[in-house]
Tab-separated table of C-alpha atoms in Angstrom:
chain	number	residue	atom	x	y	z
U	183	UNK	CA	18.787	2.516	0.028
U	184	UNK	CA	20.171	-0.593	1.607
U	185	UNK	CA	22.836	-2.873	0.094
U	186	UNK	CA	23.177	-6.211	0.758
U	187	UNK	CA	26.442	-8.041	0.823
U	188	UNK	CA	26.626	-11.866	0.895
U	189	UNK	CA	29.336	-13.881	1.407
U	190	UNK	CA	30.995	-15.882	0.296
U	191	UNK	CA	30.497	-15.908	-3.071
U	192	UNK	CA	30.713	-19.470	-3.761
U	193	UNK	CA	30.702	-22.237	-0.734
U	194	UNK	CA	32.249	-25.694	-2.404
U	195	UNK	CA	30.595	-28.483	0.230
U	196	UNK	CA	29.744	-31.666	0.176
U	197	UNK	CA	26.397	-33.352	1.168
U	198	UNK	CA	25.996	-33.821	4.715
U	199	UNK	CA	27.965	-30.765	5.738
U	200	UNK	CA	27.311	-27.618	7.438
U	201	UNK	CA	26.678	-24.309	5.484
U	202	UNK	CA	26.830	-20.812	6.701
U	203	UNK	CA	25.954	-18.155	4.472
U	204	UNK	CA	26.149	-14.220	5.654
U	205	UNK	CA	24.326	-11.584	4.680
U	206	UNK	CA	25.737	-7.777	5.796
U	207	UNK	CA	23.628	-5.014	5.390
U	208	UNK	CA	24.304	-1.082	4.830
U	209	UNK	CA	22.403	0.072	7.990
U	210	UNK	CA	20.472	-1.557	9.764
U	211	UNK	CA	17.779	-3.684	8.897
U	212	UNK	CA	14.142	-2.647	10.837
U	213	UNK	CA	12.282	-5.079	12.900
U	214	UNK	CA	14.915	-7.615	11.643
U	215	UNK	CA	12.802	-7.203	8.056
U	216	UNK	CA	15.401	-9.695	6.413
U	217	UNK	CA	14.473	-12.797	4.136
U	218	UNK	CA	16.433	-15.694	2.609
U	219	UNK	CA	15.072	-17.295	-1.039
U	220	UNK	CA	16.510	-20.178	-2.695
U	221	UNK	CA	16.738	-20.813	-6.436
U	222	UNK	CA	17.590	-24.125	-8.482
U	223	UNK	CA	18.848	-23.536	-11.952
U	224	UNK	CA	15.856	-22.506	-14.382
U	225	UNK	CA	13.652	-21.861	-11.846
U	226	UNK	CA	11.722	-19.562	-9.383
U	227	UNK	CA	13.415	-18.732	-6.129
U	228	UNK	CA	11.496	-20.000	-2.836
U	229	UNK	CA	11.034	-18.425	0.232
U	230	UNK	CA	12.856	-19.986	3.072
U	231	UNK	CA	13.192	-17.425	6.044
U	232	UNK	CA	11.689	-14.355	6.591
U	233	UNK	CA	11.706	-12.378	9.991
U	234	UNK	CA	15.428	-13.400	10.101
U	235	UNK	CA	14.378	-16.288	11.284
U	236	UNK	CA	11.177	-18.149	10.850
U	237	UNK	CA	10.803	-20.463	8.345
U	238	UNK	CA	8.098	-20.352	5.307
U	239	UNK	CA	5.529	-23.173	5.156
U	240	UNK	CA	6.918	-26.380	3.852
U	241	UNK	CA	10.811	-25.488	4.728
U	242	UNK	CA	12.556	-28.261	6.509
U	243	UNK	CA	14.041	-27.282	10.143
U	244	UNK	CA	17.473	-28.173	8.813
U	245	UNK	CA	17.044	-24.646	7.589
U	246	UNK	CA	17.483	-21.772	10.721
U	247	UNK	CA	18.485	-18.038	9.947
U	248	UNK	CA	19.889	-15.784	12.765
U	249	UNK	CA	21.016	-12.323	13.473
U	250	UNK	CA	19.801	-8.824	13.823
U	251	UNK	CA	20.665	-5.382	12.939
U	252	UNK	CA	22.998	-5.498	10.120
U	253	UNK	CA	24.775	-8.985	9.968
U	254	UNK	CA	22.529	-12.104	9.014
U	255	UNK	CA	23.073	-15.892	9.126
U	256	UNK	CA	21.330	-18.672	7.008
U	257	UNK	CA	22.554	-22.023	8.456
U	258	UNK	CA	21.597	-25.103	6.592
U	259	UNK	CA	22.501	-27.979	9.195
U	260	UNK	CA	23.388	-30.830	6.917
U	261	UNK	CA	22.941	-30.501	3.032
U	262	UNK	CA	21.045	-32.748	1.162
U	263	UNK	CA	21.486	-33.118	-2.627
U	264	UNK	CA	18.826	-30.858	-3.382
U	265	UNK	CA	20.145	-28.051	-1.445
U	266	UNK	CA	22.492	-27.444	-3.731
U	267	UNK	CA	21.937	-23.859	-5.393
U	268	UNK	CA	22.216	-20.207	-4.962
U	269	UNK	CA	20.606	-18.417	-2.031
U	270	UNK	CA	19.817	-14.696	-1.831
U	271	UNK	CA	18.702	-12.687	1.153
U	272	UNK	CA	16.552	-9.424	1.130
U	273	UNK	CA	15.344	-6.852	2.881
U	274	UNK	CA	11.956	-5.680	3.043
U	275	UNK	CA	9.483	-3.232	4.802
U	276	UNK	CA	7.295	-0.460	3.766
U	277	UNK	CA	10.120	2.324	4.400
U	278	UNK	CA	11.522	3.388	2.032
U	279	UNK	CA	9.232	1.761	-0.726
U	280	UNK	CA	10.744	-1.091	-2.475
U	281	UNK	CA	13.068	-3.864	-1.626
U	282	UNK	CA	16.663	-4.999	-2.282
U	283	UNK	CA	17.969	-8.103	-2.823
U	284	UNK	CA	22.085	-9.337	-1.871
U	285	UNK	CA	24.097	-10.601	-4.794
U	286	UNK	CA	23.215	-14.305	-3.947
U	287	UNK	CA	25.922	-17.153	-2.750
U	288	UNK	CA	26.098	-20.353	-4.748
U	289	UNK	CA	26.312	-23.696	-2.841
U	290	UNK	CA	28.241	-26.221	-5.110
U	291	UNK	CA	28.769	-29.879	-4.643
U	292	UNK	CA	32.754	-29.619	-3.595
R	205	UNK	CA	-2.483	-23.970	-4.045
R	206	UNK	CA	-0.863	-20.799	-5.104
R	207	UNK	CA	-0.264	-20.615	-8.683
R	208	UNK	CA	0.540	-17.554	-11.111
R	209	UNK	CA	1.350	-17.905	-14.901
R	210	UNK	CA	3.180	-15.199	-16.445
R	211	UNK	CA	2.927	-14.582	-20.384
R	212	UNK	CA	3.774	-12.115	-22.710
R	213	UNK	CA	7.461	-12.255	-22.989
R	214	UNK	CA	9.184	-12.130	-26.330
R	215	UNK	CA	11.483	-10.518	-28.434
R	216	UNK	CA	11.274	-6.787	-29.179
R	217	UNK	CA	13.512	-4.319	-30.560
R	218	UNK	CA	14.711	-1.512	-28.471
R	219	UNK	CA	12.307	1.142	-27.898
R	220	UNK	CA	9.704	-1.032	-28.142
R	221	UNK	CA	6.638	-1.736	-25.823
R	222	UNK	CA	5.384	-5.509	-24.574
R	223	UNK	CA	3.170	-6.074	-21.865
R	224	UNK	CA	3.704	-9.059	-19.783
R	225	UNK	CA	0.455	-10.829	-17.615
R	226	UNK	CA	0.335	-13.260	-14.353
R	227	UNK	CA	-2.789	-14.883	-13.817
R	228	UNK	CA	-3.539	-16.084	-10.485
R	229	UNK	CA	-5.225	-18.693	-9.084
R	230	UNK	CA	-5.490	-20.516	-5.627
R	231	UNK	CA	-5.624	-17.519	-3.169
R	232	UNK	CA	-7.888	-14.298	-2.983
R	233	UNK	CA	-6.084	-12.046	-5.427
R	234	UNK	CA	-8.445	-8.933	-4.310
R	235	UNK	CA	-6.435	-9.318	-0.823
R	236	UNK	CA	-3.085	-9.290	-1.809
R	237	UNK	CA	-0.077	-7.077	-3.373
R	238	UNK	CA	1.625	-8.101	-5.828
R	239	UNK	CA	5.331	-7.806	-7.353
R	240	UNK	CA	7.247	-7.748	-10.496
R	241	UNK	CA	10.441	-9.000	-10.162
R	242	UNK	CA	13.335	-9.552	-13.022
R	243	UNK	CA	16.859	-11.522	-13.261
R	244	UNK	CA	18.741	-10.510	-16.368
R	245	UNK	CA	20.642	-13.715	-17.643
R	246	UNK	CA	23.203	-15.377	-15.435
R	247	UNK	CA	23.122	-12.330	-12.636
R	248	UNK	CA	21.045	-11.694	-9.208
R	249	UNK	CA	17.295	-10.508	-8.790
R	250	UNK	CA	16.197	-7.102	-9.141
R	251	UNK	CA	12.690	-5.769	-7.823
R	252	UNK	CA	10.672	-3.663	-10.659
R	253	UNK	CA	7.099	-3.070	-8.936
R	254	UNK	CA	4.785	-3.249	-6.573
R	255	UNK	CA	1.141	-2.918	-6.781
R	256	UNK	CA	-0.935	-2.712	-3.267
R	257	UNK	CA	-4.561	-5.161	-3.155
R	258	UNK	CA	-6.643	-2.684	-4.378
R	259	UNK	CA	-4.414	-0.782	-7.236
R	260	UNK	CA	-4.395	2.572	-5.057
R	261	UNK	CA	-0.520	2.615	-4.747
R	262	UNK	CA	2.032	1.630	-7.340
R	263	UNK	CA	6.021	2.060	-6.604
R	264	UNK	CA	8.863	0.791	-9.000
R	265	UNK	CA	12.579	1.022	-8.877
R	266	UNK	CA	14.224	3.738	-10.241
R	267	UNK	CA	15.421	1.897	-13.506
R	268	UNK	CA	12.088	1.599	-14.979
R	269	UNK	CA	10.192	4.526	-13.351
R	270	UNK	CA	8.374	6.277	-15.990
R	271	UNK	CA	9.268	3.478	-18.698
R	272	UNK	CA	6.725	0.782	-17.321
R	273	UNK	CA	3.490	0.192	-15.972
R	274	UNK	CA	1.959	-2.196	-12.964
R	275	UNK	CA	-1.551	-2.850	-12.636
R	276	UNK	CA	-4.547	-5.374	-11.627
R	277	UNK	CA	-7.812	-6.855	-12.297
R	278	UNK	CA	-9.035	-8.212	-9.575
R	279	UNK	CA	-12.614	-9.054	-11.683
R	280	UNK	CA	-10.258	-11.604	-13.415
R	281	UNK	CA	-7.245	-12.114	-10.885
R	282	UNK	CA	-4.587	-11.261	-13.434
R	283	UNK	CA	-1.244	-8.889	-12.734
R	284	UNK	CA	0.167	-6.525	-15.466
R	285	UNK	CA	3.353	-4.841	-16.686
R	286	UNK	CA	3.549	-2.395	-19.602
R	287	UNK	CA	6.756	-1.819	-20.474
R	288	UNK	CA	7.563	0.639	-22.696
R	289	UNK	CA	10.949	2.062	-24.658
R	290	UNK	CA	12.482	-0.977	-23.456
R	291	UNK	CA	16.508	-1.159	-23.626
R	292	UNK	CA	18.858	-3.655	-24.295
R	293	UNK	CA	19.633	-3.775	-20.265
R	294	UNK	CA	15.761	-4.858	-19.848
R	295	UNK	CA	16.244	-8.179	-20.876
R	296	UNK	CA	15.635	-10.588	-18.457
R	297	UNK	CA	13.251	-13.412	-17.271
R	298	UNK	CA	10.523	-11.228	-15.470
R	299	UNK	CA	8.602	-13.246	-12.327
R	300	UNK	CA	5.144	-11.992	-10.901
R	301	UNK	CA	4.882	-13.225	-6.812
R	302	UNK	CA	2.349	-12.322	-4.507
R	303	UNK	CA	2.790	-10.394	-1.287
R	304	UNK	CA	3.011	-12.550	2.350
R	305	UNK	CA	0.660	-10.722	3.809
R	306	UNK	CA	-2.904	-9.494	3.394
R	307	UNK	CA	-4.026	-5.816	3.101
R	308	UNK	CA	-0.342	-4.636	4.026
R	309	UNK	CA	2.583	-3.387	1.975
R	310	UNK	CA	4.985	-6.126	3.144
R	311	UNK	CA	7.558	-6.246	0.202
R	312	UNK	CA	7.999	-9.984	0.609
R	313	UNK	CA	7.059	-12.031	-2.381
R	314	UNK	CA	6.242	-15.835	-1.035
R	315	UNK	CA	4.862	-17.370	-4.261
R	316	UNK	CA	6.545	-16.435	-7.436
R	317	UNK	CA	5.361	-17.670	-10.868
R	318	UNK	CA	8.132	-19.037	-13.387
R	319	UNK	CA	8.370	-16.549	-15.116
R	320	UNK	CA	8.216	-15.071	-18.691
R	321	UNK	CA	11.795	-13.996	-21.081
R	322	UNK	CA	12.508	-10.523	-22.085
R	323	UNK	CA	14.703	-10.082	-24.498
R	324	UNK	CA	15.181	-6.391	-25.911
R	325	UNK	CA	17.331	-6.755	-28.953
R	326	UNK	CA	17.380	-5.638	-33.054
């Protein structure tokens, strides 16, 4: 089974800034099988990025993931207000069954 | 548009059984896997099932292998979970999402419901 490490825990930001969030995997992920979710506080999470790096319908482009293998970027270019949450990644594919999910990183006003 | 409605949640004691249901609307249901996916209060999210488009493959995590149930009506687009001898470490809010992709076994939910609260206590 893979595990999923993200860090950091907590990023303290303020609107307008950069965010980088990582996401480190066991082994390494297949056909770069990695996807990044958002959730607000007492609500669903939404996909963002899946394919490391393509965006889900309706995602602004100030969101871009990167990497390959076994270490994974989400990059939010300047936060808005709204961005302001926890963000998980996860790996997926059909092999073995199942998926796994990283242990999220919050994104707090600072 | 995509939307699924879970119901069902509750209180129940431990060892007890509940059955949860999504219904679906806005998307051919027939076409698509679907998940069950749970976040116990305050923590991260934890996969519990997957059920391919047509109901001929199931797979859960190991935690509630041979404790709970997925399956689908497609004649009335609605997702299930039986759970059975539920636990205290159960408790949770419990989403339903769809699959991204059509006729495959992706394992990435796009849509998720809001989901439905678990709670497993006497």
């Amino acid at each position: 089974e893979i595990v999923l490490t993200q860090s950091p825990g907590t990023l303290s930001l303020s609107p307008g800034e950069r965010a980088t969030l990582s996401c480190r995997a066991s082994q390494s992920v297949s056909s770069s099988y990695l996807a990044w979710y958002q959730q607000k506080p007492g609500q669903a999470p939404r996909l963002l990025i899946y394919g490391a790096s393509s965006r889900a319908t309706g995602i602004p482009d100030r969101f871009s993931g990167s990497g390959s293998g076994t270490d994974f970027t989400l990059t939010i270019s300047r936060l808005e207000p709204e961005d302001f949450a926890v963000y998980y990644c996860q790996q997926y594919g059909s092999s073995p069954p199942g998926l796994t999910f990283g242990g999220g990183t919050k994104v707090e006003i600072k | 548009q995509v939307q699924l409605v879970e119901s069902g949640g509750g209180v129940v004691q431990p060892g007890g059984s509940l059955r949860l249901s999504c219904a679906a609307s806005g998307f051919t249901f027939s076409s698509y896997g679907m998940h069950w996916v749970r976040q116990a209060p305050g923590k991260g999210l934890e996969w519990v099932a997957f059920i391919r488009y047509d109901g001929s493959n199931k797979y859960y995590a190991d935690s509630v292998k041979g404790r709970f149930t997925i399956s689908r009506d497609n004649s009335k687009n609605t997702l299930y979970l039986q759970m059975n001898s539920l636990r205290a470490e159960d408790t949770a809010v419990y989403y339903c999402a769809k699959d991204q992709a059509p006729w495959l076994v992706l394992y990435l939910p796009d849509y998720w419901g809001q989901g439905t609260l678990v709670t497993v206590s006497s």
